[in-house]
Structure formats: C-alpha cells, structure tokens
Short mmCIF file of C-alpha atoms and ligand atoms in Angstrom, two decimals:
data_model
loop_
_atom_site.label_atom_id
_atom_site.label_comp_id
_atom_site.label_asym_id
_atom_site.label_seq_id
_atom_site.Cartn_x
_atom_site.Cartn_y
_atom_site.Cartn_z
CA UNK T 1 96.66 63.98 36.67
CA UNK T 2 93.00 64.38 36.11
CA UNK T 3 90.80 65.72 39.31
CA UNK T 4 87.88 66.99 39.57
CA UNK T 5 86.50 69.89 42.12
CA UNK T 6 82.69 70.08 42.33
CA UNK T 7 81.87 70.51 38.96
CA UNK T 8 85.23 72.04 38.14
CA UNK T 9 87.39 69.80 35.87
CA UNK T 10 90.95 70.23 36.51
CA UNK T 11 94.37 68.74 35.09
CA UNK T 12 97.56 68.85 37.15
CA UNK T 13 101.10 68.74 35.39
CA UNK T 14 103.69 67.79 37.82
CA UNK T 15 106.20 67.26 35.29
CA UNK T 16 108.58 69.61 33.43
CA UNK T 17 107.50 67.74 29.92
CA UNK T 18 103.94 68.40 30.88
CA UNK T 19 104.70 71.80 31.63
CA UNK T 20 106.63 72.46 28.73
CA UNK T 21 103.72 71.44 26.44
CA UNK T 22 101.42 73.84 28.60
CA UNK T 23 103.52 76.74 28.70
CA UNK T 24 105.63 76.12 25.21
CA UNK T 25 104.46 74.11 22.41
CA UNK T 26 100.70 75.24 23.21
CA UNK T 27 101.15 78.67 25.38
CA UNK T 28 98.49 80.14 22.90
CA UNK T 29 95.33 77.09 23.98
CA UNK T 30 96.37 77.79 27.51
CA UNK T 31 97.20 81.64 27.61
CA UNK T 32 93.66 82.17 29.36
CA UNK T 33 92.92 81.94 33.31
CA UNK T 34 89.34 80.63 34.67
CA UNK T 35 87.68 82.64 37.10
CA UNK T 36 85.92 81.61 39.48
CA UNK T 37 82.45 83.07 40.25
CA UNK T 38 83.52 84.73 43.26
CA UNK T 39 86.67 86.19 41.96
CA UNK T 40 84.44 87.53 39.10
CA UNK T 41 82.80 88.97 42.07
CA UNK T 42 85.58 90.82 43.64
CA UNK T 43 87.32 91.66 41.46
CA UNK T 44 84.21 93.41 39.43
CA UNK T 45 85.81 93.94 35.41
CA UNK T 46 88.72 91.64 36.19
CA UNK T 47 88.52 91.07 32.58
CA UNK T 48 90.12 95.31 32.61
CA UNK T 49 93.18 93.83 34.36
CA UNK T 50 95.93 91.92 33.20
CA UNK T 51 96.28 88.78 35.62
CA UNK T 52 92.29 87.79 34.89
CA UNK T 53 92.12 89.18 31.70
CA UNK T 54 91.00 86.62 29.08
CA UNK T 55 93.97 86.05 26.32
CA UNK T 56 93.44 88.73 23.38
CA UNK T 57 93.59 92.28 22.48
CA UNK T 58 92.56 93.86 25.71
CA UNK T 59 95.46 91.69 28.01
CA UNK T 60 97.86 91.96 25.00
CA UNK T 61 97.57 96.04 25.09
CA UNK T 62 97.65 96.23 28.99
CA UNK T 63 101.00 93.00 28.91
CA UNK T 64 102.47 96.10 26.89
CA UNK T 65 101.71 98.90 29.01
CA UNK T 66 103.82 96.56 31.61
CA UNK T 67 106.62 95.96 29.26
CA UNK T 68 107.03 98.97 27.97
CA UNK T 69 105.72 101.17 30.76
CA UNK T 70 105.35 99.89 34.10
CA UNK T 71 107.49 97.42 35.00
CA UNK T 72 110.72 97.92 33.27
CA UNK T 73 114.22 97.61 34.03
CA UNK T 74 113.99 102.04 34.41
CA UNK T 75 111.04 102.03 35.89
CA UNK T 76 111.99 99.74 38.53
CA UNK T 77 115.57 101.85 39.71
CA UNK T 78 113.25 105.14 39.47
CA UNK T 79 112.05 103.42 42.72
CA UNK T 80 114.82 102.96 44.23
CA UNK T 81 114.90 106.04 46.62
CA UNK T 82 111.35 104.69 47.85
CA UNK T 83 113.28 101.28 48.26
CA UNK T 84 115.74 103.00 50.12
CA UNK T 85 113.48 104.86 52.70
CA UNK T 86 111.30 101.88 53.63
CA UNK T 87 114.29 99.62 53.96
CA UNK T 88 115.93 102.48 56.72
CA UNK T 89 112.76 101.67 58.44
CA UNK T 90 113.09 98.08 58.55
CA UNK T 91 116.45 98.07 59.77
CA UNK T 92 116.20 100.91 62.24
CA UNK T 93 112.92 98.34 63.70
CA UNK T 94 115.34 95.42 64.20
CA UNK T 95 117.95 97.79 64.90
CA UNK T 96 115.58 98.73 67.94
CA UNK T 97 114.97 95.61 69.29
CA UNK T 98 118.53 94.32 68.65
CA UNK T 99 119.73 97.02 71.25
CA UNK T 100 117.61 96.66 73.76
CA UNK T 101 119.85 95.51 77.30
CA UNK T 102 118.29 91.75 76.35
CA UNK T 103 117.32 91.59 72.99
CA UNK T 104 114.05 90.95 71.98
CA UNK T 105 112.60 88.40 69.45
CA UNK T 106 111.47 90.05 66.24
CA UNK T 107 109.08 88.83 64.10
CA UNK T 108 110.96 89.10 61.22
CA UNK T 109 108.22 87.88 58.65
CA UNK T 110 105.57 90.59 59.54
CA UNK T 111 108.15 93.34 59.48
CA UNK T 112 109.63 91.82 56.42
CA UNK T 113 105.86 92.08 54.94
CA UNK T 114 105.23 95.39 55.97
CA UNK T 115 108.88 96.30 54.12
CA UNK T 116 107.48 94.68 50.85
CA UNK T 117 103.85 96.22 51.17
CA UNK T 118 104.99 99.96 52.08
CA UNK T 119 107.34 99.97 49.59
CA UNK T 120 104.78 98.53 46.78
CA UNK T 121 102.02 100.73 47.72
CA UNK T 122 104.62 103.72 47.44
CA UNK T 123 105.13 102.79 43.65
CA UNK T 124 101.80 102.32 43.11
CA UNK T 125 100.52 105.34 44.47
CA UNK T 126 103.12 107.61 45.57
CA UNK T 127 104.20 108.60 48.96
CA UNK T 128 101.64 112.15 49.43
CA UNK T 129 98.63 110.63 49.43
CA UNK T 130 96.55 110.75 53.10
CA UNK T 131 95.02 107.83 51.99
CA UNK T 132 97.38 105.44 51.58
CA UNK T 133 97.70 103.56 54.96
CA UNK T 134 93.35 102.78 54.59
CA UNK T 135 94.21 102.01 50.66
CA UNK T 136 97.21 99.51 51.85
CA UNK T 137 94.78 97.97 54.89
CA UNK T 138 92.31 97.60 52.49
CA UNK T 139 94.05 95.86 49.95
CA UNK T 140 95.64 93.16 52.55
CA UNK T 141 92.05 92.74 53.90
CA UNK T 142 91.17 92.27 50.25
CA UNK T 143 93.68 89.09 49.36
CA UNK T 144 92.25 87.39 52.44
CA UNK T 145 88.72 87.34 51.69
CA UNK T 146 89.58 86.74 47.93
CA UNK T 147 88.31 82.99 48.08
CA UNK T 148 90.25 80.02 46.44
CA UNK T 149 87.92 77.46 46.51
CA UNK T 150 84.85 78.17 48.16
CA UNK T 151 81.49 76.64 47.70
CA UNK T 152 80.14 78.56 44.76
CA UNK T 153 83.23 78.29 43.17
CA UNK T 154 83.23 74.70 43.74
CA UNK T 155 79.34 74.71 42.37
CA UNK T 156 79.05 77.58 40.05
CA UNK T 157 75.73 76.64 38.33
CA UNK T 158 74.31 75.56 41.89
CA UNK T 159 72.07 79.02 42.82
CA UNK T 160 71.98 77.30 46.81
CA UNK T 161 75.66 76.85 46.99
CA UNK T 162 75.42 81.10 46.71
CA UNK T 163 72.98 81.23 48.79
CA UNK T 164 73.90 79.49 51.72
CA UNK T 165 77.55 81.22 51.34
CA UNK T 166 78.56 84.33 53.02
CA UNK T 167 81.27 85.10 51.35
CA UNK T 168 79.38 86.69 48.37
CA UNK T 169 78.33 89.38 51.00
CA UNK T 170 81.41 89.84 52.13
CA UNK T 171 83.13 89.87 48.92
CA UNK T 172 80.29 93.13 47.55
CA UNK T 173 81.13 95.22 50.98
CA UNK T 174 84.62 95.06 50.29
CA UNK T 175 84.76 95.30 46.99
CA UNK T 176 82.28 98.81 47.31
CA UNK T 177 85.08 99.87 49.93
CA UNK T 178 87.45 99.30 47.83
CA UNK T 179 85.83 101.10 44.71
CA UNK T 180 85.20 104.30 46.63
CA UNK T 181 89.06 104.24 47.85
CA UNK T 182 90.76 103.89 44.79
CA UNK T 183 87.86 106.72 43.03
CA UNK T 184 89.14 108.90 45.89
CA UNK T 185 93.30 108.34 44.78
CA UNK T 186 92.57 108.77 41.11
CA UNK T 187 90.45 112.09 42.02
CA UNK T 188 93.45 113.33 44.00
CA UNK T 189 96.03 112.17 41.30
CA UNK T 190 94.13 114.02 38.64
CA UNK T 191 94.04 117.36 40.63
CA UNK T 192 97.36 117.31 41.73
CA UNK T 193 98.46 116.81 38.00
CA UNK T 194 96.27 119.64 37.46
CA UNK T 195 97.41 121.82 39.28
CA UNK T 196 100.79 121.75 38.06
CA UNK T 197 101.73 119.98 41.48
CA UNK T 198 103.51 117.45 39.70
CA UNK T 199 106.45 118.73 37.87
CA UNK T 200 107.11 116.38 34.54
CA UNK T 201 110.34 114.30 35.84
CA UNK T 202 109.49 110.91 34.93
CA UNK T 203 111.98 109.81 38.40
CA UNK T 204 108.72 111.56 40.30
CA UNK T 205 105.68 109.15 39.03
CA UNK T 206 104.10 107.01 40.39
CA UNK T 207 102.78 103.78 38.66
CA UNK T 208 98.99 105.76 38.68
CA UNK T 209 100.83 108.97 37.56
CA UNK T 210 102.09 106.97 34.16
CA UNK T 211 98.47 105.84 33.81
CA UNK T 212 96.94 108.39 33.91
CA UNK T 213 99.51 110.28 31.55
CA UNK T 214 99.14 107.01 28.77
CA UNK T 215 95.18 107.78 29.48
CA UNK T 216 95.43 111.51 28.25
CA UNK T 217 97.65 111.33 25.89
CA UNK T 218 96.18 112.09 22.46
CA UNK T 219 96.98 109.34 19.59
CA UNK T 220 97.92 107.04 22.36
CA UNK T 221 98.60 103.67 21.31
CA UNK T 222 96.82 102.59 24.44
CA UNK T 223 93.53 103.59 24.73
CA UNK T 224 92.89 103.07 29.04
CA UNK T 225 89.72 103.05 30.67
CA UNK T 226 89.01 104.20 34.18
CA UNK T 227 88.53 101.01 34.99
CA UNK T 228 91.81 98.99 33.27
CA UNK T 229 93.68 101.63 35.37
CA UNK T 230 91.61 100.96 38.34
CA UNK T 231 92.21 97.04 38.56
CA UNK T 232 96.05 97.47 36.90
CA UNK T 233 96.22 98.77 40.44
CA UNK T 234 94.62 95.95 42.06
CA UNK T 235 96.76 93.48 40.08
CA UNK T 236 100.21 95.03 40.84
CA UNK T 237 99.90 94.98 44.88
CA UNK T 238 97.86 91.44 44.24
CA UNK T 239 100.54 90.15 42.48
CA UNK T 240 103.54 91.77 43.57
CA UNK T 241 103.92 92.31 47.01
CA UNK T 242 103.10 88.51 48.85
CA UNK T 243 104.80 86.62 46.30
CA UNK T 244 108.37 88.54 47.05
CA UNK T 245 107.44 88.57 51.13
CA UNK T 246 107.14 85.26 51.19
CA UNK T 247 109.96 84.57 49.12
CA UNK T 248 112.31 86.57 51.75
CA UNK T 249 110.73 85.16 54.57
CA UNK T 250 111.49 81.47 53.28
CA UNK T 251 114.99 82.70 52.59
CA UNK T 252 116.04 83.87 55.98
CA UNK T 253 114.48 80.68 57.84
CA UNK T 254 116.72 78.55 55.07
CA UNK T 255 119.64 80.48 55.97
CA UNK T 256 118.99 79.93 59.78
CA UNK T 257 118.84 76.57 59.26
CA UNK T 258 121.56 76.58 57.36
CA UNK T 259 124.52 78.29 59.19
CA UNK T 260 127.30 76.91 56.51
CA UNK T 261 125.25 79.01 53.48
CA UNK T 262 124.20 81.88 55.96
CA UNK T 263 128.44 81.91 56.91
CA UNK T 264 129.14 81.97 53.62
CA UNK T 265 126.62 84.62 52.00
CA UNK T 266 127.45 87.07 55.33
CA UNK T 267 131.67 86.62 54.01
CA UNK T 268 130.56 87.77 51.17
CA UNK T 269 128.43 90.40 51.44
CA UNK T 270 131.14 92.06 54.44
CA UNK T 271 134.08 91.51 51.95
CA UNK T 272 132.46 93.12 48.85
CA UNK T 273 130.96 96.17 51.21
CA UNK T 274 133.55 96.47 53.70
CA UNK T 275 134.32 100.30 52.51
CA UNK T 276 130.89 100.95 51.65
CA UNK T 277 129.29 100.26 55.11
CA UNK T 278 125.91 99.82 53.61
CA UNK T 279 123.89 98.41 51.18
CA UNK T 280 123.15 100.09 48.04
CA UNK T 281 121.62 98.78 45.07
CA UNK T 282 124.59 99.35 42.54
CA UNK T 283 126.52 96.60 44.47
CA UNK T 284 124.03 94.08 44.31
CA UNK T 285 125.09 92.48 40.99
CA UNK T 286 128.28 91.83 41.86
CA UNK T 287 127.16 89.25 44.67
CA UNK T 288 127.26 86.22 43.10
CA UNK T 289 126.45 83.77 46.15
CA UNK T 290 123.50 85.74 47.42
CA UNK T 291 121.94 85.52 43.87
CA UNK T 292 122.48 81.69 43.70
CA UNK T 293 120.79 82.18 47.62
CA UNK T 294 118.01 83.24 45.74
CA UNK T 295 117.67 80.78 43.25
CA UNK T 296 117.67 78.11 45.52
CA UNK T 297 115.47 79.37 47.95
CA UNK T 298 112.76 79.86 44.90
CA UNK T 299 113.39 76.43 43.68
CA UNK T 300 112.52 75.08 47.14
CA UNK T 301 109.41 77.49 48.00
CA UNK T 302 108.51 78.82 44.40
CA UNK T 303 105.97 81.71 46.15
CA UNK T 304 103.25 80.72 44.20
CA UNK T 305 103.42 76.97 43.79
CA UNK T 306 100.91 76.12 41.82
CA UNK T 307 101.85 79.22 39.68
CA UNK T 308 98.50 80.94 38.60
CA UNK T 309 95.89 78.65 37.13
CA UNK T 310 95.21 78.51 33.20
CA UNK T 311 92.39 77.06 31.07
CA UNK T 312 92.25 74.85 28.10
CA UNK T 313 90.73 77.38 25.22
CA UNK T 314 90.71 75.18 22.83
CA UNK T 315 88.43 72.35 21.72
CA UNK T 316 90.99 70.02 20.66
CA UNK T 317 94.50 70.05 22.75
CA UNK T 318 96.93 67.03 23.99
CA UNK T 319 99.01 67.03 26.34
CA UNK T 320 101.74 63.89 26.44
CA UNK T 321 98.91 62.50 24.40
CA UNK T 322 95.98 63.20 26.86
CA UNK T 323 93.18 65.06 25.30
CA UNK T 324 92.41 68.00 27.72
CA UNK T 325 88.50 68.78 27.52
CA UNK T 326 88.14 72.67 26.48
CA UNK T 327 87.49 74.68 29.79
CA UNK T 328 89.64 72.50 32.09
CA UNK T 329 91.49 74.64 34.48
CA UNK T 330 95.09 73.75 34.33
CA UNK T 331 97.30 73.67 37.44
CA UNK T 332 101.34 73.52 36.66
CA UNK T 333 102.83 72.42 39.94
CA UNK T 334 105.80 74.25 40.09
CA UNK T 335 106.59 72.96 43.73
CA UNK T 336 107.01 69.46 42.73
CA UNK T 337 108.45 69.79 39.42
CA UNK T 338 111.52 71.91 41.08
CA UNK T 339 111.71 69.07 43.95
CA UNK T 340 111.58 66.20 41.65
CA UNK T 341 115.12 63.66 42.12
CA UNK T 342 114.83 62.66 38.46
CA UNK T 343 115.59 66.51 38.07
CA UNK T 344 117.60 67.31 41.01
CA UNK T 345 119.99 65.69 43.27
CA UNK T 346 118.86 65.76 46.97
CA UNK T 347 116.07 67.64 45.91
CA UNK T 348 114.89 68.03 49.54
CA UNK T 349 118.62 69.89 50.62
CA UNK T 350 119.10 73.76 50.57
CA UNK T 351 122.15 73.90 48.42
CA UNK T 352 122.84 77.42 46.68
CA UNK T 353 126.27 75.65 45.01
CA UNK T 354 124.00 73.12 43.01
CA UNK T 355 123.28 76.33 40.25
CA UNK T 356 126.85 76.91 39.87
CA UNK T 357 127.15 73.40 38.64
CA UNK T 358 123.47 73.22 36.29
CA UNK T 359 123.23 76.79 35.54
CA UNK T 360 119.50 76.28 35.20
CA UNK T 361 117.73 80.23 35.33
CA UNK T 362 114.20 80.79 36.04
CA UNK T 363 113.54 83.05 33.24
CA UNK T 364 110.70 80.97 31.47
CA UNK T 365 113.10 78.52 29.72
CA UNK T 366 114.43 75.62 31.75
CA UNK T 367 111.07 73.83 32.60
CA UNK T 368 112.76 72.30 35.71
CA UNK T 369 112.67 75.66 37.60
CA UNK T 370 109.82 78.08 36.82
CA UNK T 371 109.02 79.96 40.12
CA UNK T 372 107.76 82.62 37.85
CA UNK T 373 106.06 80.72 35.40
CA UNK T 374 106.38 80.55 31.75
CA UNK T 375 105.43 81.37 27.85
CA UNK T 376 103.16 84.94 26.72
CA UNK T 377 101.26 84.64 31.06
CA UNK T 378 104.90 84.52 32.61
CA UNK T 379 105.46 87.14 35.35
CA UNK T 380 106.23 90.70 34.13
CA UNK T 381 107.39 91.76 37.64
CA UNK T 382 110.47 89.84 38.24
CA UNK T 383 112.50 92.78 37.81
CA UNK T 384 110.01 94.36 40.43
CA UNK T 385 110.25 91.66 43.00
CA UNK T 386 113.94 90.68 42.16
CA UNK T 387 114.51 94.78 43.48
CA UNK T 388 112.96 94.31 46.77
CA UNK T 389 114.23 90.61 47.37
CA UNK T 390 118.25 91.37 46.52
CA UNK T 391 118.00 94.79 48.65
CA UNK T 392 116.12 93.39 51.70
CA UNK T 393 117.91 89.69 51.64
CA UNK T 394 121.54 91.59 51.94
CA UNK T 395 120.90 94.22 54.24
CA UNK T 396 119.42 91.70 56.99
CA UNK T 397 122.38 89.27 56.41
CA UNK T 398 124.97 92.80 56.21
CA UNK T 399 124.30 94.24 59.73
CA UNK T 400 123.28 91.82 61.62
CA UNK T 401 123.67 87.73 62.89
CA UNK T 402 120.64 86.04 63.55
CA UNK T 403 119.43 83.65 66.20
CA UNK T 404 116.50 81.46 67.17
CA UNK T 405 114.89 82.81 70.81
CA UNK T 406 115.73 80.56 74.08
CA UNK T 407 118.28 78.26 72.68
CA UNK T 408 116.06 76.98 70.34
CA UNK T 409 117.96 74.23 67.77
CA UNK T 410 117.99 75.15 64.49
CA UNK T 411 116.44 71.62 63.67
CA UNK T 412 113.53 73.05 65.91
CA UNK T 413 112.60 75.79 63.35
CA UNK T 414 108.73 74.70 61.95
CA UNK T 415 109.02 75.11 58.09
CA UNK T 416 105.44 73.51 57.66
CA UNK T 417 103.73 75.03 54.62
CA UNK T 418 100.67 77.46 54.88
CA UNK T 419 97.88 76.34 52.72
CA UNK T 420 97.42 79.49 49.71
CA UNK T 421 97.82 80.93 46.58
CA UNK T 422 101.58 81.92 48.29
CA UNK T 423 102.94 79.34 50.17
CA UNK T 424 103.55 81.10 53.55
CA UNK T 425 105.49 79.94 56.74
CA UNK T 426 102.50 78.59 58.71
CA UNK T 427 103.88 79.99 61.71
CA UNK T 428 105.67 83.00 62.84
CA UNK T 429 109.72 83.60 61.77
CA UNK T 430 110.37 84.62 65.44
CA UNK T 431 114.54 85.67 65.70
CA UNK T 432 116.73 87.66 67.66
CA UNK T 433 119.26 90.18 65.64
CA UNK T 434 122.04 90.35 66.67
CA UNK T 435 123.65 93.74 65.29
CA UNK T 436 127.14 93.40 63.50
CA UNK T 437 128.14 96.07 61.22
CA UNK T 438 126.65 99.27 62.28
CA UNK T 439 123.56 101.57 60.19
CA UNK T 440 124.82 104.26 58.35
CA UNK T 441 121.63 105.90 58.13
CA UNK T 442 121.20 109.80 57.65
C1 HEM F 1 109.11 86.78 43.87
C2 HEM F 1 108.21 87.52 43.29
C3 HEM F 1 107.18 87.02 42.30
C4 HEM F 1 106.88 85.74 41.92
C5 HEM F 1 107.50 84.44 42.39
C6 HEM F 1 105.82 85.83 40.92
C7 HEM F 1 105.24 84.74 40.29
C8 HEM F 1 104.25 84.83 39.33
C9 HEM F 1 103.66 83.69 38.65
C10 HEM F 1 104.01 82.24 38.93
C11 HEM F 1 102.76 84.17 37.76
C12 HEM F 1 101.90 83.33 36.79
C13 HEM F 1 102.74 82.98 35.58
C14 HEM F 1 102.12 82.04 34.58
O1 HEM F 1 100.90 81.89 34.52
O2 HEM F 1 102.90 81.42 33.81
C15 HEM F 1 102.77 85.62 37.85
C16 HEM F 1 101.97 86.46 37.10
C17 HEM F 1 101.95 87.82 37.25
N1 HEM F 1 102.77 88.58 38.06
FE1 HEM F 1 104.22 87.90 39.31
N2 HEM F 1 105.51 87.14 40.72
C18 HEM F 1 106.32 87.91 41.53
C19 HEM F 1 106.33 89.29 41.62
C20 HEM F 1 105.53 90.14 40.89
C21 HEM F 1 105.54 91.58 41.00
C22 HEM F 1 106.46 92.36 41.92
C23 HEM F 1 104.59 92.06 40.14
C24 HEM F 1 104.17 93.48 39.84
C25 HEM F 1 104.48 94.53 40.52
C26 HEM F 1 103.99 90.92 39.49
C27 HEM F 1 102.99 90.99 38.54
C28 HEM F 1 102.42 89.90 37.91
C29 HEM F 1 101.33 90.01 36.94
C30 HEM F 1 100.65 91.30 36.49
C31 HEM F 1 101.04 88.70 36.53
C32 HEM F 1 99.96 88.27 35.53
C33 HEM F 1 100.56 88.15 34.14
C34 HEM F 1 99.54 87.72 33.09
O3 HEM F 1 98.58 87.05 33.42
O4 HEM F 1 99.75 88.06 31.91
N3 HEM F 1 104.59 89.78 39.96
N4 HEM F 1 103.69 85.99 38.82
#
C-alpha cells in the first residue's frame, strides 16, 4: 500500500511476502531508518546510537558492542539479582493491597511498568547512583514528548510548519535536561571507577560500566565516543523497557479474559514449583505452556506493531514487483500480518495451543510472526525483554488469582488499542489479587 503523509512518502507491507522481501531478500536497501526532523531534534547525534543510526560502519560497530557486549545471553543473567529485587517489590505491592480486610483494586499495568522501568534503569546505570529516580523520570517524560507525526515532521521543508509548532521548544528543554543528567552519571561512573570503588567482577557492571571500560581500553576494537555511549543509553531504556511492559500488561488482561488458559498456565506453574515456593529464573525454561502464553500474546499485540520504520536506500528496489521510490519510509505491519486468516486460523482467538501445532518462532525467520522484527535491524534485546517478561508473567500467575473489581464480566474488560509506537491498553488494567501461594521473601 502506497500513502502518503505531508510530503512524506510511505509504503505499507501488510503481508508476510512483502515483508519477507523487506526484511530478507533486500534487508541491505532497507537496513536504514528515516528520521524525522524532530526526532533529529531530540535525540541530538541519533546517528551515535544504534536504533537511528544510518546502516554502515558506525551502527555495524555499536550492533556488535550489543552482541558481543551488552545484551548477551551472560550479560542478561548477570542481572538477574537486580531482576530479583525489583520483582520482591512488585509482589510485596500487590501483596499489600491483596491483604487488606477488602481488597483493593490494583492497577496492575502501572506497577507492572514501574517493575520493567526500575529494573531497566538498574542495568543501565546501576543501583548507587542518587540520580537515578530524576534520570528514570526524565527518560519517561522523554518518550512522551518524542513526537510521531507532528507537523514538521509531516512538512519537513515547510520553515512555518516549525514555526507555528511548539514542540520544537519543548523537544530543546528536554533534551538540555536530559544532556546535563546523563553528563552528571558518566562523571560519577568515571570517579567511582577511579577510585577503585568498583572492584573488576564483571557480575558488578552496569551496562555504562562496560562502556566506559570498551571506551578506555587501549587497541579496542571499538573506538566509543562520549556521545555513542551517551545515546546507547538513551536507546536501551527507549527501546527496552515499554515494549516488554506492554507486552505483560496485554498478557495478564488475555489471561483474565481467558480463565481456561489462565487455569491452565497457574496448574502448571504450581505443579512444576510446588517444592520451590517461588519463582526463580532457573525454572523458567522448563514451563512450556507459559512460553507458548507468550507467543501468543505477542502474536496478538506484537508491542511495537508497526515494528520500527525503515527507508528505501536504494535508487532502484521492487517489492512484489512495485518499484519503491529511494527515501520512502517503509512501515511492516506486524499487527496485521500475525492476525491475517490466510495465515492463522481464528486469527482474532487467544489460543496458546495453536504453536504447539505450527511451531512458528519469532526469531526473525517465519515472516508470519515477527513481533521483534527481522533481517541485520531485528531486535538485539529479546533475550533482555524475554528476562523480565518470563520472570514477571509467572510470579503474578504463581501467588496469586486474579479478578476484575465489582463483579465486573470478563467480556466487560476494554482491550481497545492505544494509539503509539507501543500499542498500549488505552485504559487502565484495574484487578484485584487475590493471594494463593504465599511470598517467600527474605
Ligand atoms: C518485548 C520486548 C521487545 C520487543 C517486542 C521489541 C521489538 C523491537 C522491534 C520490532 C524492533 C525493530 C526491528 C526491525 O526493524 O526489524 C526493535 C529494535 C531494537 N530493539 Fe527491541 N524489542 C523489545 C525489547 C528490547 C530490549 C529489552 C532492548 C534493549 C535493552 C531492545 C533494544 C532494541 C534496539 C537497540 C533496537 C534497534 C536495532 C537496530 O536498529 O539495529 N529491545 N525492537
């Protein structure tokens, strides 16, 4: 489908041929992202970073610094303590309102957010740092006032459409805020490592204590600005922390609508843990029906629908024998290609069983299902967000039974969309816990 926005041109592939083409048979013509004038604005050297950066050396180096570095399968368990401590907080909160003599409603989303972001923030930049309830404030303010679509992006050559806007202004105070925060953590990083603070156990550093180590290493393969490191940071919490929130949130109001699946995961999870009385991560692979849980509830609300945009970088590029215009921004819509009935049999049901039967993975090569994208710009925090998702998912279904507040009918529950970059729940996941196997929490 061919649109146009303003003067943006943009093509839409709702189909998993179309996307396969995109993200397959020519990932290299569409391995760059546009960016919009005002997100060129905030986020000031985007181009340092690895979501915006512009496909070549620069994003190849810092896609390895991920791979190799910051995001992998080690990394990810060396946060597990940190995983541990914020989830003890989460459940204790429920726990708390679950006990009162009538138990109160939770909102389970924005506790479930503040789970994700606490925890994400800890990776990022530790757990000593004064700074780091203004740094995680900030950065929330930050991904609201990041604009999608506004009126200079719409009209980037138009010098009125930025003028009559305030969101540039907006945008600069933040984004000066912002600078002077994240000056102030790297200042305090550096001194701490300076003064010995830091003793040299890799299980102790956080992602801006690895780098800051790759920066000073002599030889290194990856030569790191100030600024790369600076807007890695950006991009990690940007990326990784409301794309798994919203994934869990979308979960738990499936389940609730679902008793049958939410039966069935709770069996399992009491059977396989009954001695344990928690919920630890070394148990979590052996539960298979929570993981096919998962899967479904990503192929139903893929967190970022439209996945992240691409552009067309080169001059002469089909697509199922279109000719796509060099420059058009490309929009794979992951949404309806994992809801489509020539693909999937009542598409529109929540049905964990149907990936027992197709087997179908969303690791970049069945084009049907690609809640985390595909080809060289496919996510490079799954393992990340897979961590939080697992632990979080079977710890809320582990300890307690959930309800809807006032007798409400399941069928009652809104599910409308949010409009986004993540598809939120447009209104609040209100519930009442109701506490079954008791916390074991020293
Ligand atoms: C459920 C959780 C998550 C989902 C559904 C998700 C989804 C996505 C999608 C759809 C893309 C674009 C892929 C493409 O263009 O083909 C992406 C890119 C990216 N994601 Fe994730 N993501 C998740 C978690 C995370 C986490 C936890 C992190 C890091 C801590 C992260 C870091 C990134 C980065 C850095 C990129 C840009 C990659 C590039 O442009 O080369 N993501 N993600």
């Amino acid at each position: 489908m061919s649109l146009r926005f303003g003067e943006l041109r943009v093509m839409v592939a709702s189909s998993p041929d179309a996307a396969r083409e995109i993200m397959k048979l020519h990932d290299a013509a569409f391995a760059s992202r546009p960016l919009s004038p005002m997100q060129e604005l905030a986020y000031h050297g985007a181009g340092e970073g690895v979501i915006f950066a512009p496909y070549g050396e620069g994003w190849r180096q810092l896609r390895k610094i991920c791979a190799v570095e910051l995001l992998t399968p080690r990394r990810v368990h060396s946060f597990r303590h940190v995983r541990a401590d914020e989830l003890s907080l989460l459940l204790l909160s429920i726990s708390a309102a679950a006990a009162a003599t009538s138990p109160s409603p939770v909102n389970l989303g924005e506790r479930i957010a503040a789970f994700v972001a606490d925890s994400t923030v800890r990776a990022i930049i530790g757990s000593r740092f004064e700074h780091r309830d203004e740094y995680l404030r900030m950065l929330q303010e930050g991904i609201k006032i990041v604009p999608g679509m506004t009126l200079p992006d719409l009209f980037p050559s138009s010098r009125i459409a930025r003028l009559v806007s305030r969101v540039p202004g907006k945008i600069e105070r933040h984004r000066r805020g912002m600078q002077k925060l994240i000056d102030t953590i790297i200042t305090e990083h550096r001194e701490r490592r300076a003064s010995g603070k830091d003793d040299d156990d890799e299980e102790e550093e956080d992602l801006l204590d690895v780098l800051l180590r790759l920066q000073k290493e002599v030889n290194s393969q990856y030569p790191l600005t100030t600024e790369n490191i600076k807007t890695v940071m950006l991009d990690m919490f940007g990326a990784g922390s409301e794309t798994s929130a919203t994934m869990l949130q979308w979960a738990m109001a499936e389940l609730i609508r679902n008793p049958r699946v939410m039966r069935k995961a709770q069996e399992e999870l009491r059977r396989a843990l009954a001695e344990d009385g928690k919920v630890t991560e070394d148990k979590l692979p052996t539960l298979h029906y929570l993981h096919l849980v998962i899967k479904e509830t990503l192929r139903l609300h893929p967190p970022a629908p439209l996945l992240l945009p691409r552009k067309c970088g080169s001059p002469s590029c089909k697509v199922l024998g279109y000719d796509i215009p060099e420059g058009t921004m490309v929009i794979v819509n992951a949404w309806a290609i994992s809801r489509d009935p020539a693909h999937w049999q009542n598409p529109d049901e929540f049905m964990p069983e149907r990936f027992e039967r197709c087997g179908r993975d969303f690791r970049g090569t069945d084009f049907e299902f690609i809640p985390f994208g595909a080809g060289r710009r496919m996510c490079p925090g799954m393992a990340f967000g897979l961590a939080h998702i697992e632990l979080a998912l079977a710890a809320l279904l582990f300890h307690f039974d959930w309800e809807l507040p006032g007798g409400m009918a399941v069928e009652e529950l809104d599910m409308t969309e949010a409009f986004g970059v993540t598809t939120q729940l447009q209104s609040d996941l209100v519930v009442v816990a109701v506490p079954r196997v008791p916390l074991s929490i020293e």
